[in-house]
Amino acid sequence: MKKLINGTDTVITDALAGMAAAHPSLRVDQENRVIYRASGPRPGKVGLVSGGGSGHEPLHGGFVGYGMLDAACPGEIFTSPVPDQVVEATSAVDGGAGVLHIVKNYTGDVLNFTMAAELSGDEGVEVASVLVNDDVAVQDSLYTAGRRGTGATLFVEKIAGALAETGAPLAEVAAVGADVNARSRSFGVALSPCVTPAAGKPTFELGETEVELGIGIHGEPGRTRVPAAPARNLVRAALSAIHDDLGLSGENLVLVNGMGGTPLIELYIAFAEVDSYLRERGAQITRSLVGNYVTSLDMQGFSITVCRLTDELTRLWDAPVETPGLRWGR
Amino acid sequence: MKKLINGTDTVITDALAGMAAAHPSLRVDQENRVIYRASGPRPGKVGLVSGGGSGHEPLHGGFVGYGMLDAACPGEIFTSPVPDQVVEATSAVDGGAGVLHIVKNYTGDVLNFTMAAELSGDEGVEVASVLVNDDVAVQDSLYTAGRRGTGATLFVEKIAGALAETGAPLAEVAAVGADVNARSRSFGVALSPCVTPAAGKPTFELGETEVELGIGIHGEPGRTRVPAAPARNLVRAALSAIHDDLGLSGENLVLVNGMGGTPLIELYIAFAEVDSYLRERGAQITRSLVGNYVTSLDMQGFSITVCRLTDELTRLWDAPVETPGLRWGR
């Protein structure tokens, strides 16, 4: 398997150099492996820090900027960042109002962010955390106790980030993040495995005529394998799982997310099916995103994330954002 | 090969339904297969129409909106739109100031847009055209006389679109489009072939340890095949071809474009190498984009497009844009 890399050892370093070169709005600390807003912390604003294994871009580094994160800590491919990275980022973004950690529910991430929060607390930084565990596919998994965190991470980062920009206190920013997570559910489908640079071969095998329902964002196993089927059936399987857990009604924020290797035209085909399914149930797509946001390297497939909106959440979703991965006007 | 589709016959129809559902800012005419701004033509503004084969999303439909196109005409996968589509779009977006056709240099596209321009002229619409032929890889190709049109199409659509919003006359909007094309060069590299829904198999064969330099956006042959190499070497081969033709110096707009199946983290690795190469030659990256903009379905690989900027072009690039595929604030 061919990769557009210089070597397996320099993937993260080289990619960070590229982010720094491409985005003057970011400051990249190569030594500590942290991506910051170039503008630095704003006094009185809650700082938002997230992070996780690399290979899910634009998550998280691509969501650093006005209206979303203050810093992101990229680990190695599919590997949690170390506590030192998170401690460094937490200190650096503290504008005196405390710092929110947004943590996807994977054992390594939870462990390292928890340790970092304690160390940052010892340094006098007030830290709160939001755990994202939106994936309804499996209760426990290869890398988690409890549900995995996937697409809702983007929603939490956007909406908590918008509230933080208003000068809201840490407890409120953490509460809205937890609320968004509680109102969100995801389900992913793989048409192909992904290939990590280090392994150079597929992370798992999937037959020419089968797909995996409930796939994780690291290629970890889902619920079941089924024969390849029309997009309509795959979308309905995903939404049915979400509906069973969340109950689809009212106004919704919907992400139809590509896993990295799926053509955009196919994601639009999936979106049309999501729209049909929700309409049938009297639920409404009030806001939406279609594209590659929470990826799994070059995996072909998609995930759907639904968040049940309130007027307040819609207002925060609509608030201006200026990041490399998500951007709309002030 | 698995595809996220309902059937090979309904790919375009289903994807258009998805675009309509996802983007309230667009109006999709399914019968005539045209994607419009929902806001309709603005009196006195030059209308911009582009189009081409599908499979290159977000090009062109994703670039319909304020500051870019007024309408896009999607053909079948990798197949030119028919003249009727273009005539329909041209009439519909004419706000009385005439219409600019932005046409990628492929034989079918040129033929059908030329015919449409004549028919629209007969209907009393003033039409001008810009031909985009930025790809330095090959002089003639499978589908072209002369150079192919690739990444610069996005630059032409953005910059001509920005000028059109100011109320500039058709001749000026056409001239700036032609100028952007003349100042732009592209070169693509494939790590894998793409798979069309209808064929269901790779459009060409590429060995496990070889890459194709100068690939087209339909998988059509490039310049040469070489052994797989580090990203640095591939980027340098691409930029060397561009430099030979354009002469890299001064201020530049640079697109590092994914072909659809390449992880974003790898595109950042390529971007870092582009930055190094240009710095060595004393050239500057003044503005840039990194991501999937002019794709070739699920092909793994990248292309680089460089446009030599002037202050005026930079100003037009920075002008506000609100489309599904490119968006920054007013």
XYZ file of C-alpha atoms in Angstrom:
660
model
C 0.000 0.000 0.000
C 1.386 3.372 -1.038
C 1.268 6.378 1.241
C 2.007 10.011 0.572
C 4.572 10.235 3.362
C 8.313 10.692 3.730
C 8.689 7.860 6.202
C 6.642 6.178 8.884
C 8.640 7.920 11.646
C 7.982 11.457 10.487
C 4.274 11.377 9.639
C 3.146 13.575 12.533
C 6.110 15.962 12.411
C 5.805 16.444 8.656
C 2.040 16.904 8.805
C 2.392 19.482 11.597
C 4.925 21.354 9.475
C 2.375 21.367 6.688
C -0.372 22.667 8.955
C 1.916 25.439 10.164
C 2.799 26.392 6.594
C -0.783 26.236 5.358
C -2.511 28.104 8.167
C -1.059 31.373 9.447
C -3.994 31.454 11.871
C -2.368 28.555 13.736
C 0.809 28.317 15.778
C 2.302 24.845 15.839
C 4.569 23.863 18.712
C 6.487 21.026 17.104
C 8.476 20.181 20.237
C 5.429 19.670 22.429
C 3.152 18.682 19.563
C 0.406 21.174 20.178
C -1.571 23.187 17.631
C -2.675 26.595 18.962
C -4.540 29.606 17.714
C -1.822 32.025 16.679
C -3.693 34.764 18.505
C -3.046 33.127 21.872
C -5.389 32.842 24.861
C -8.001 35.538 25.397
C -8.182 36.819 28.963
C -11.440 35.832 30.610
C -12.369 33.259 27.956
C -12.557 29.580 28.847
C -9.886 27.703 26.889
C -10.868 24.586 24.941
C -8.401 21.757 24.472
C -9.005 18.519 22.644
C -6.836 15.871 21.111
C -6.506 12.232 20.324
C -4.782 9.931 17.925
C -3.857 11.316 14.524
C -5.433 9.931 11.363
C -8.864 11.548 11.925
C -8.109 14.884 10.266
C -9.444 17.537 10.191
C -10.311 16.452 13.765
C -8.802 17.904 16.010
C -6.117 20.276 14.746
C -8.300 21.509 11.903
C -10.832 22.753 14.448
C -8.499 25.125 16.233
C -9.543 28.727 15.749
C -12.125 31.342 16.588
C -15.348 29.751 17.769
C -13.941 26.271 18.381
C -10.769 24.966 20.028
C -7.896 26.927 21.516
C -5.512 24.003 21.189
C -5.321 20.445 19.894
C -2.919 17.697 20.933
C -2.272 15.148 18.203
C -0.954 11.746 19.223
C 0.713 9.306 16.893
C -1.600 7.648 14.364
C -4.553 6.136 16.262
C -2.665 6.653 19.543
C -3.595 8.887 22.442
C -1.577 12.045 23.066
C 0.608 11.833 26.173
C -0.306 13.757 29.342
C 2.617 16.181 28.895
C 1.179 17.443 25.628
C -2.167 18.101 27.221
C -0.649 19.774 30.290
C 1.406 22.052 28.057
C -1.646 22.977 25.984
C -3.814 23.504 29.051
C -1.389 25.951 30.660
C -0.863 27.799 27.417
C -4.547 28.427 26.651
C -5.644 29.350 30.149
C -6.881 32.909 30.003
C -7.753 32.843 33.696
C -11.235 31.396 33.256
C -10.197 27.763 33.253
C -9.896 25.157 30.539
C -12.301 22.577 29.133
C -10.940 19.235 27.969
C -12.995 17.539 25.266
C -12.149 13.852 25.383
C -13.317 11.060 23.144
C -14.124 7.943 25.117
C -11.168 5.677 24.424
C -9.275 4.127 27.296
C -5.935 5.739 26.444
C -7.418 9.174 25.841
C -9.427 9.104 29.054
C -6.423 7.957 31.074
C -4.052 10.559 29.657
C -6.485 13.470 29.758
C -7.439 12.568 33.342
C -3.792 12.543 34.349
C -3.213 15.821 32.533
C -6.216 17.419 34.230
C -4.806 16.472 37.630
C -1.356 17.810 36.783
C -2.835 21.029 35.402
C -4.950 21.333 38.537
C -1.771 21.054 40.598
C -0.415 23.940 38.558
C -3.441 26.006 39.512
C -5.418 25.760 36.289
C -9.093 25.020 36.744
C -10.003 22.152 34.410
C -13.339 20.597 33.516
C -13.877 17.722 31.098
C -16.516 16.564 28.675
C -16.465 12.928 27.675
C -17.807 12.212 24.199
C -19.393 8.779 23.795
C -21.917 9.067 21.016
C -21.360 5.874 19.042
C -24.344 3.566 19.551
C -22.806 0.682 17.625
C -21.192 -1.172 20.527
C -21.421 -0.879 24.290
C -17.774 -1.752 24.926
C -15.130 -2.130 22.258
C -11.538 -2.942 21.523
C -10.345 0.385 22.908
C -13.134 1.484 25.216
C -15.138 0.799 28.287
C -18.537 2.096 27.255
C -19.382 3.705 23.990
C -16.823 5.206 21.630
C -16.590 8.897 20.875
C -16.857 9.793 17.190
C -18.739 12.410 15.155
C -20.366 14.211 18.083
C -16.902 15.432 19.071
C -17.137 17.984 16.277
C -20.544 19.144 17.549
C -19.258 19.469 21.122
C -16.187 21.404 19.986
C -18.263 23.775 17.841
C -21.064 24.458 20.295
C -18.973 24.636 23.482
C -16.500 26.769 21.523
C -19.243 29.198 20.526
C -20.437 29.523 24.110
C -16.877 30.060 25.348
C -16.467 32.989 22.945
C -19.347 34.766 24.715
C -17.357 34.773 27.958
C -19.513 32.130 29.653
C -17.968 30.518 32.748
C -16.302 27.101 32.696
C -19.187 25.259 34.325
C -21.603 26.491 31.671
C -19.277 25.694 28.799
C -18.749 22.197 30.203
C -22.489 21.769 30.711
C -23.390 22.681 27.150
C -20.694 20.295 25.897
C -22.113 17.474 28.008
C -25.611 18.357 26.830
C -24.585 18.194 23.175
C -23.005 14.807 23.777
C -26.102 13.550 25.585
C -28.279 14.668 22.680
C -26.054 13.105 19.985
C -25.723 9.612 18.568
C -23.518 8.175 15.797
C -23.212 5.029 13.755
C -20.546 4.176 11.162
C -20.355 1.829 8.187
C -17.154 0.609 6.520
C -16.928 -0.370 2.870
C -13.188 -0.932 3.146
C -10.558 -1.130 5.877
C -8.028 1.640 6.443
C -4.279 1.359 6.072
C -1.998 2.867 8.703
C 1.390 4.152 7.527
C 3.253 1.991 10.037
C 1.449 -1.224 9.165
C 1.320 -0.548 5.446
C -1.512 -3.007 5.116
C -5.244 -3.022 5.893
C -6.080 -2.934 9.607
C -8.641 -5.650 9.034
C -9.983 -7.737 6.172
C -13.357 -7.132 4.592
C -14.574 -9.325 1.756
C -15.228 -7.977 -1.723
C -18.972 -8.247 -1.152
C -19.369 -7.409 2.530
C -19.547 -4.250 4.607
C -19.172 -3.728 8.340
C -21.976 -2.047 10.264
C -21.011 -0.122 13.378
C -17.350 0.268 12.476
C -15.098 2.343 14.738
C -12.847 5.144 13.560
C -9.739 3.005 14.007
C -11.055 0.071 12.035
C -12.042 -1.647 15.270
C -14.897 -4.114 14.931
C -18.504 -3.010 14.724
C -21.745 -4.862 15.297
C -21.975 -7.119 12.334
C -20.914 -7.811 8.795
C -23.525 -7.911 6.103
C -23.503 -8.321 2.331
C -22.833 -5.109 0.417
C -26.145 -3.320 -0.117
C -27.528 -0.147 -1.684
C -26.743 3.122 0.079
C -30.409 3.325 1.106
C -30.174 0.114 3.125
C -26.877 1.028 4.761
C -28.155 4.461 5.773
C -31.345 2.926 7.141
C -29.395 0.395 9.171
C -27.336 3.223 10.676
C -30.304 5.475 11.378
C -32.364 2.623 12.748
C -29.647 1.995 15.345
C -29.584 5.708 16.181
C -33.369 5.906 16.315
C -33.603 2.933 18.679
C -31.345 4.747 21.096
C -32.176 8.413 20.673
C -35.666 8.535 19.213
C -35.605 10.656 16.092
C -37.983 13.591 16.154
C -37.993 17.371 16.279
C -35.164 19.503 14.964
C -31.785 17.937 14.317
C -28.215 18.716 13.437
C -27.003 15.978 11.085
C -23.480 15.104 10.016
C -22.982 12.739 7.107
C -19.306 12.105 7.534
C -16.866 10.496 5.140
C -14.297 8.146 6.605
C -11.563 9.596 4.387
C -11.665 7.510 1.233
C -15.279 7.985 0.154
C -16.029 10.301 -2.777
C -18.104 13.333 -1.839
C -20.696 12.458 -4.489
C -21.419 9.242 -2.577
C -21.819 11.127 0.699
C -24.488 13.252 -0.954
C -26.272 10.080 -2.024
C -26.211 8.985 1.622
C -27.450 12.405 2.724
C -30.506 12.136 0.480
C -31.377 8.854 2.190
C -30.908 10.381 5.641
C -33.255 13.167 4.648
C -35.906 10.689 3.458
C -35.645 8.590 6.607
C -36.001 11.541 8.949
C -38.918 12.986 7.003
C -40.744 9.681 7.249
C -40.460 9.935 11.025
C -41.530 13.570 11.129
C -38.057 14.643 12.175
C -36.388 17.636 10.585
C -32.833 18.326 9.458
C -32.402 21.862 10.753
C -28.661 22.106 10.205
C -26.233 19.750 8.487
C -22.730 18.991 7.318
C -21.631 16.644 4.538
C -17.971 15.785 4.065
C -14.818 14.401 5.644
C -14.722 15.670 9.229
C -13.907 12.743 11.524
C -11.958 10.392 9.332
C -10.195 7.100 9.627
C -7.270 7.635 7.266
C -8.243 6.226 3.854
C -11.157 4.079 4.975
C -14.098 3.969 2.584
C -17.381 4.331 4.368
C -19.405 6.872 6.261
C -20.871 7.675 9.616
C -24.012 9.524 10.561
C -24.254 11.691 13.655
C -27.542 13.202 14.786
C -27.881 15.802 17.532
C -31.350 16.777 18.743
C -31.292 20.542 18.663
C -32.769 23.168 20.916
C -33.092 26.807 19.855
C -30.099 27.646 22.011
C -27.950 24.920 20.464
C -28.965 26.015 16.972
C -27.961 29.567 17.806
C -24.566 28.386 19.059
C -24.107 26.174 15.993
C -24.799 29.204 13.792
C -22.319 31.411 15.646
C -19.280 32.377 13.577
C -16.376 29.974 13.335
C -13.013 30.354 11.671
C -10.934 27.210 11.613
C -9.202 25.369 8.779
C -11.814 22.616 8.884
C -15.011 24.564 9.605
C -15.589 28.151 8.701
C -18.443 30.549 8.397
C -18.688 34.257 8.612
C -18.852 36.590 11.541
C -15.441 -2.772 -5.603
C -18.139 -1.443 -3.264
C -19.765 1.919 -3.783
C -22.058 3.932 -1.554
C -24.764 4.183 -4.215
C -28.270 2.899 -4.816
C -27.573 1.846 -8.374
C -25.349 2.861 -11.236
C -28.275 4.498 -13.071
C -29.269 6.856 -10.272
C -25.898 8.175 -9.085
C -26.359 11.712 -10.383
C -30.070 11.980 -9.539
C -29.535 10.686 -6.008
C -26.518 12.912 -5.404
C -28.435 15.962 -6.645
C -31.253 15.098 -4.250
C -28.670 15.011 -1.470
C -27.226 18.371 -2.460
C -30.701 19.874 -2.489
C -31.459 18.451 0.954
C -28.113 19.481 2.435
C -27.880 23.020 1.117
C -30.890 25.334 1.373
C -28.715 27.973 -0.303
C -28.973 25.952 -3.529
C -31.877 25.230 -5.833
C -31.503 21.987 -7.751
C -33.373 21.543 -11.010
C -33.464 17.759 -11.241
C -35.202 17.689 -14.609
C -32.617 19.833 -16.357
C -29.766 18.834 -14.042
C -28.670 22.285 -13.035
C -27.591 23.495 -9.588
C -28.454 27.162 -8.961
C -28.143 29.676 -6.192
C -31.520 29.637 -4.488
C -31.459 33.432 -4.508
C -31.679 33.522 -8.317
C -29.900 35.874 -10.728
C -29.008 39.363 -9.551
C -29.961 42.108 -12.030
C -26.870 43.735 -13.484
C -24.479 41.023 -12.297
C -22.649 38.841 -14.806
C -23.798 35.244 -14.355
C -21.185 32.499 -14.026
C -21.895 29.002 -15.299
C -19.557 26.047 -15.189
C -19.968 22.330 -15.407
C -18.386 19.121 -16.506
C -18.465 15.446 -15.759
C -19.475 14.390 -12.262
C -17.015 12.617 -9.963
C -14.920 15.710 -9.234
C -16.958 17.005 -6.286
C -17.068 19.566 -4.763
C -16.270 20.903 -8.286
C -18.567 22.328 -9.746
C -21.868 22.150 -7.868
C -20.191 22.751 -4.517
C -18.933 26.093 -5.792
C -22.347 27.572 -6.525
C -23.103 30.481 -4.238
C -22.249 34.047 -3.360
C -18.833 34.989 -4.719
C -18.467 32.064 -7.114
C -20.805 30.367 -9.586
C -24.433 31.139 -10.331
C -25.051 27.687 -11.761
C -23.320 24.372 -12.356
C -24.218 21.702 -14.904
C -23.190 18.199 -13.839
C -22.820 15.558 -16.528
C -22.780 11.838 -15.890
C -19.633 10.535 -14.173
C -16.610 11.754 -16.154
C -18.925 12.787 -19.005
C -19.590 16.271 -20.327
C -22.940 17.926 -19.629
C -25.130 18.207 -22.719
C -25.684 21.567 -24.444
C -29.330 21.722 -23.280
C -28.260 21.783 -19.640
C -25.889 24.647 -20.272
C -28.432 26.602 -22.337
C -31.004 26.205 -19.578
C -28.539 27.382 -16.929
C -27.325 30.272 -19.059
C -30.822 31.671 -19.604
C -31.731 31.219 -15.966
C -28.737 33.097 -14.509
C -28.694 35.975 -16.961
C -29.322 39.121 -14.978
C -29.034 41.248 -18.101
C -25.257 41.655 -17.932
C -24.399 38.493 -19.824
C -23.034 35.122 -18.751
C -19.531 33.719 -18.442
C -18.943 30.052 -19.215
C -15.981 28.511 -17.399
C -14.950 25.444 -19.375
C -12.295 22.878 -18.603
C -10.353 21.921 -21.705
C -11.733 18.504 -22.585
C -13.007 17.828 -26.078
C -16.555 17.009 -25.004
C -16.872 19.959 -22.642
C -15.510 22.406 -25.193
C -17.818 21.097 -27.903
C -20.955 21.189 -25.748
C -20.261 24.546 -24.116
C -19.474 26.053 -27.527
C -22.743 24.768 -28.911
C -24.598 26.028 -25.826
C -22.998 29.456 -26.134
C -24.204 29.707 -29.727
C -27.723 28.622 -28.822
C -27.809 31.033 -25.885
C -26.550 33.781 -28.168
C -29.441 33.029 -30.525
C -31.755 33.508 -27.543
C -30.252 36.936 -26.999
C -27.976 36.168 -24.041
C -24.489 37.624 -24.299
C -22.006 34.827 -23.518
C -18.254 34.864 -23.039
C -16.081 31.851 -22.253
C -12.901 31.114 -20.354
C -11.078 27.939 -21.239
C -9.106 26.400 -18.375
C -6.027 24.435 -19.469
C -3.597 24.535 -16.558
C -2.290 20.977 -16.452
C 1.332 20.956 -17.615
C 1.646 17.174 -17.524
C 0.763 16.430 -21.124
C 0.320 18.538 -24.239
C -2.512 16.464 -25.701
C -4.271 13.642 -23.925
C -6.900 10.949 -24.179
C -9.710 13.490 -23.925
C -8.118 16.746 -25.020
C -6.456 18.679 -27.758
C -4.006 20.769 -25.792
C -3.616 20.804 -22.055
C -6.233 19.530 -19.626
C -8.121 21.779 -17.237
C -7.835 20.793 -13.573
C -7.192 22.647 -10.291
C -7.045 26.160 -11.757
C -10.762 25.845 -12.493
C -11.413 26.513 -8.828
C -9.195 29.611 -8.913
C -10.943 30.936 -12.027
C -14.384 30.332 -10.525
C -13.454 32.053 -7.248
C -11.693 35.072 -8.692
C -13.995 35.721 -11.644
C -16.896 35.156 -9.262
C -15.576 37.779 -6.862
C -15.172 40.321 -9.660
C -18.673 39.599 -10.949
C -20.121 40.396 -7.509
C -18.715 43.931 -7.808
C -20.872 44.518 -10.893
C -17.957 44.439 -13.341
C -18.933 43.998 -17.010
C -18.729 40.664 -18.822
C -15.554 41.487 -20.731
C -13.694 42.292 -17.509
C -14.955 39.204 -15.712
C -13.910 37.057 -18.677
C -10.521 38.788 -18.819
C -9.724 38.182 -15.160
C -10.726 34.537 -15.592
C -8.424 34.163 -18.578
C -5.662 35.920 -16.662
C -5.986 33.547 -13.704
C -5.807 30.586 -16.069
C -2.748 32.025 -17.821
C -1.021 32.497 -14.477
C -1.844 28.993 -13.186
C -0.255 25.587 -13.680
C -1.090 22.153 -12.258
C 0.435 18.701 -12.037
C -1.119 15.559 -10.541
C 0.242 12.316 -9.116
C -1.725 9.083 -8.662
C -0.970 6.511 -6.007
C -3.971 4.428 -7.003
C -6.525 4.324 -9.821
C -10.124 5.417 -9.317
C -13.182 3.228 -9.635
C -16.234 4.505 -11.496
C -19.629 3.244 -10.325
C -20.547 1.967 -13.785
C -17.310 0.054 -14.338
C -17.027 -1.151 -10.750
C -13.331 -1.750 -11.275
C -10.215 0.398 -11.454
C -10.013 2.644 -14.510
C -6.405 1.599 -14.980
C -3.858 -0.657 -13.352
C -1.024 0.655 -11.224
C 1.459 -1.731 -9.651
C 1.837 -2.080 -5.902
C 5.135 -0.203 -6.038
C 4.585 2.358 -8.763
C 2.946 5.766 -9.017
C 1.881 7.743 -12.059
C 3.226 11.254 -12.548
C 1.057 13.695 -14.451
C -2.179 11.788 -13.972
C -5.431 13.306 -15.241
C -8.578 13.715 -13.172
C -10.309 10.863 -14.995
C -7.498 8.406 -14.523
C -6.254 9.148 -18.018
C -2.530 8.563 -18.526
C 0.086 11.019 -17.340
C 3.707 11.483 -18.299
C 5.402 8.521 -16.792
C 5.286 5.815 -14.180
C 7.961 5.697 -11.540
C 8.634 3.583 -8.480
C 6.745 4.698 -5.365
C 8.845 7.338 -3.611
C 8.730 9.601 -0.541
C 6.225 12.468 -0.609
C 9.162 14.876 -0.931
C 10.233 13.354 -4.250
C 6.729 13.232 -5.655
C 6.048 16.851 -4.718
C 9.364 17.916 -6.222
C 8.621 16.089 -9.448
C 5.267 17.884 -9.664
C 6.675 21.309 -8.804
C 9.635 20.859 -11.095
C 7.242 20.330 -14.004
C 5.304 23.426 -12.966
C 8.466 25.461 -12.477
C 9.761 24.528 -15.923
C 6.625 25.929 -17.448
C 5.635 28.819 -15.212
C 8.802 29.894 -13.431
C 8.133 29.910 -9.707
C 8.778 33.254 -8.041
C 6.949 36.088 -6.321
C 3.648 35.653 -4.554
C 1.552 32.587 -5.184
C -1.800 31.009 -4.532
C -1.211 27.294 -3.965
C -3.697 24.441 -3.931
C -2.601 21.072 -2.606
C -5.542 19.052 -3.763
C -6.563 15.543 -2.775
C -7.839 13.277 -5.528
C -10.623 11.989 -3.246
C -9.112 8.977 -1.501
C -6.068 10.539 0.138
C -6.136 11.195 3.890
C -5.919 14.880 4.803
C -2.898 14.217 7.015
C -0.983 13.127 3.920
C -1.988 16.261 2.026
C -0.466 18.311 4.841
C 2.749 16.335 4.475
C 2.740 17.243 0.792
C 2.015 20.878 1.638
C 5.087 21.084 3.857
C 7.195 19.909 0.914
C 5.590 22.451 -1.404
C 6.421 25.157 1.109
C 10.062 24.045 1.296
C 10.436 23.880 -2.461
C 9.003 27.325 -3.044
C 11.082 28.874 -0.269
C 14.243 27.450 -1.831
C 13.363 29.287 -5.034
C 12.532 32.520 -3.236
C 8.865 32.153 -4.069
C 6.179 32.789 -1.483
C 2.913 31.045 -0.648
C 0.668 34.050 -0.138
C -2.623 32.161 -0.043
C -3.349 28.448 -0.005
C -5.864 25.647 0.183
C -5.316 22.058 1.314
C -8.013 19.440 0.816
C -10.288 17.666 -1.629
C -11.469 20.259 -4.148
C -11.054 18.829 -7.643
C -11.320 15.115 -7.123
C -11.312 11.990 -9.185
C -13.793 9.841 -7.247
C -11.813 7.646 -4.848
C -8.400 8.000 -6.462
C -5.473 8.201 -4.038
C -3.035 10.902 -4.989
C -2.756 14.643 -5.148
C -2.332 17.541 -7.483
C -0.629 20.860 -7.001
C -1.876 24.051 -8.610
C 0.097 27.279 -8.441
C -1.238 30.673 -9.524
C 1.140 33.634 -9.652
C -0.706 36.338 -7.786
C -0.988 40.062 -8.281
C -2.328 42.371 -5.579
C -5.604 42.572 -7.452
C -5.948 38.797 -7.699
C -5.137 38.422 -3.994
C -7.829 40.953 -3.162
C -10.366 39.044 -5.261
C -9.303 35.742 -3.702
C -9.881 37.238 -0.247
C -13.323 38.554 -1.146
C -16.158 36.819 0.705
C -17.462 33.539 -0.623
C -20.355 31.394 0.552
C -20.627 28.069 -1.182
C -20.863 24.528 0.171
C -17.289 23.820 -0.884
C -15.556 27.131 -0.167
C -16.675 29.607 2.414
C -15.316 32.595 4.201
C -16.889 35.558 5.820
C -18.198 38.785 4.424
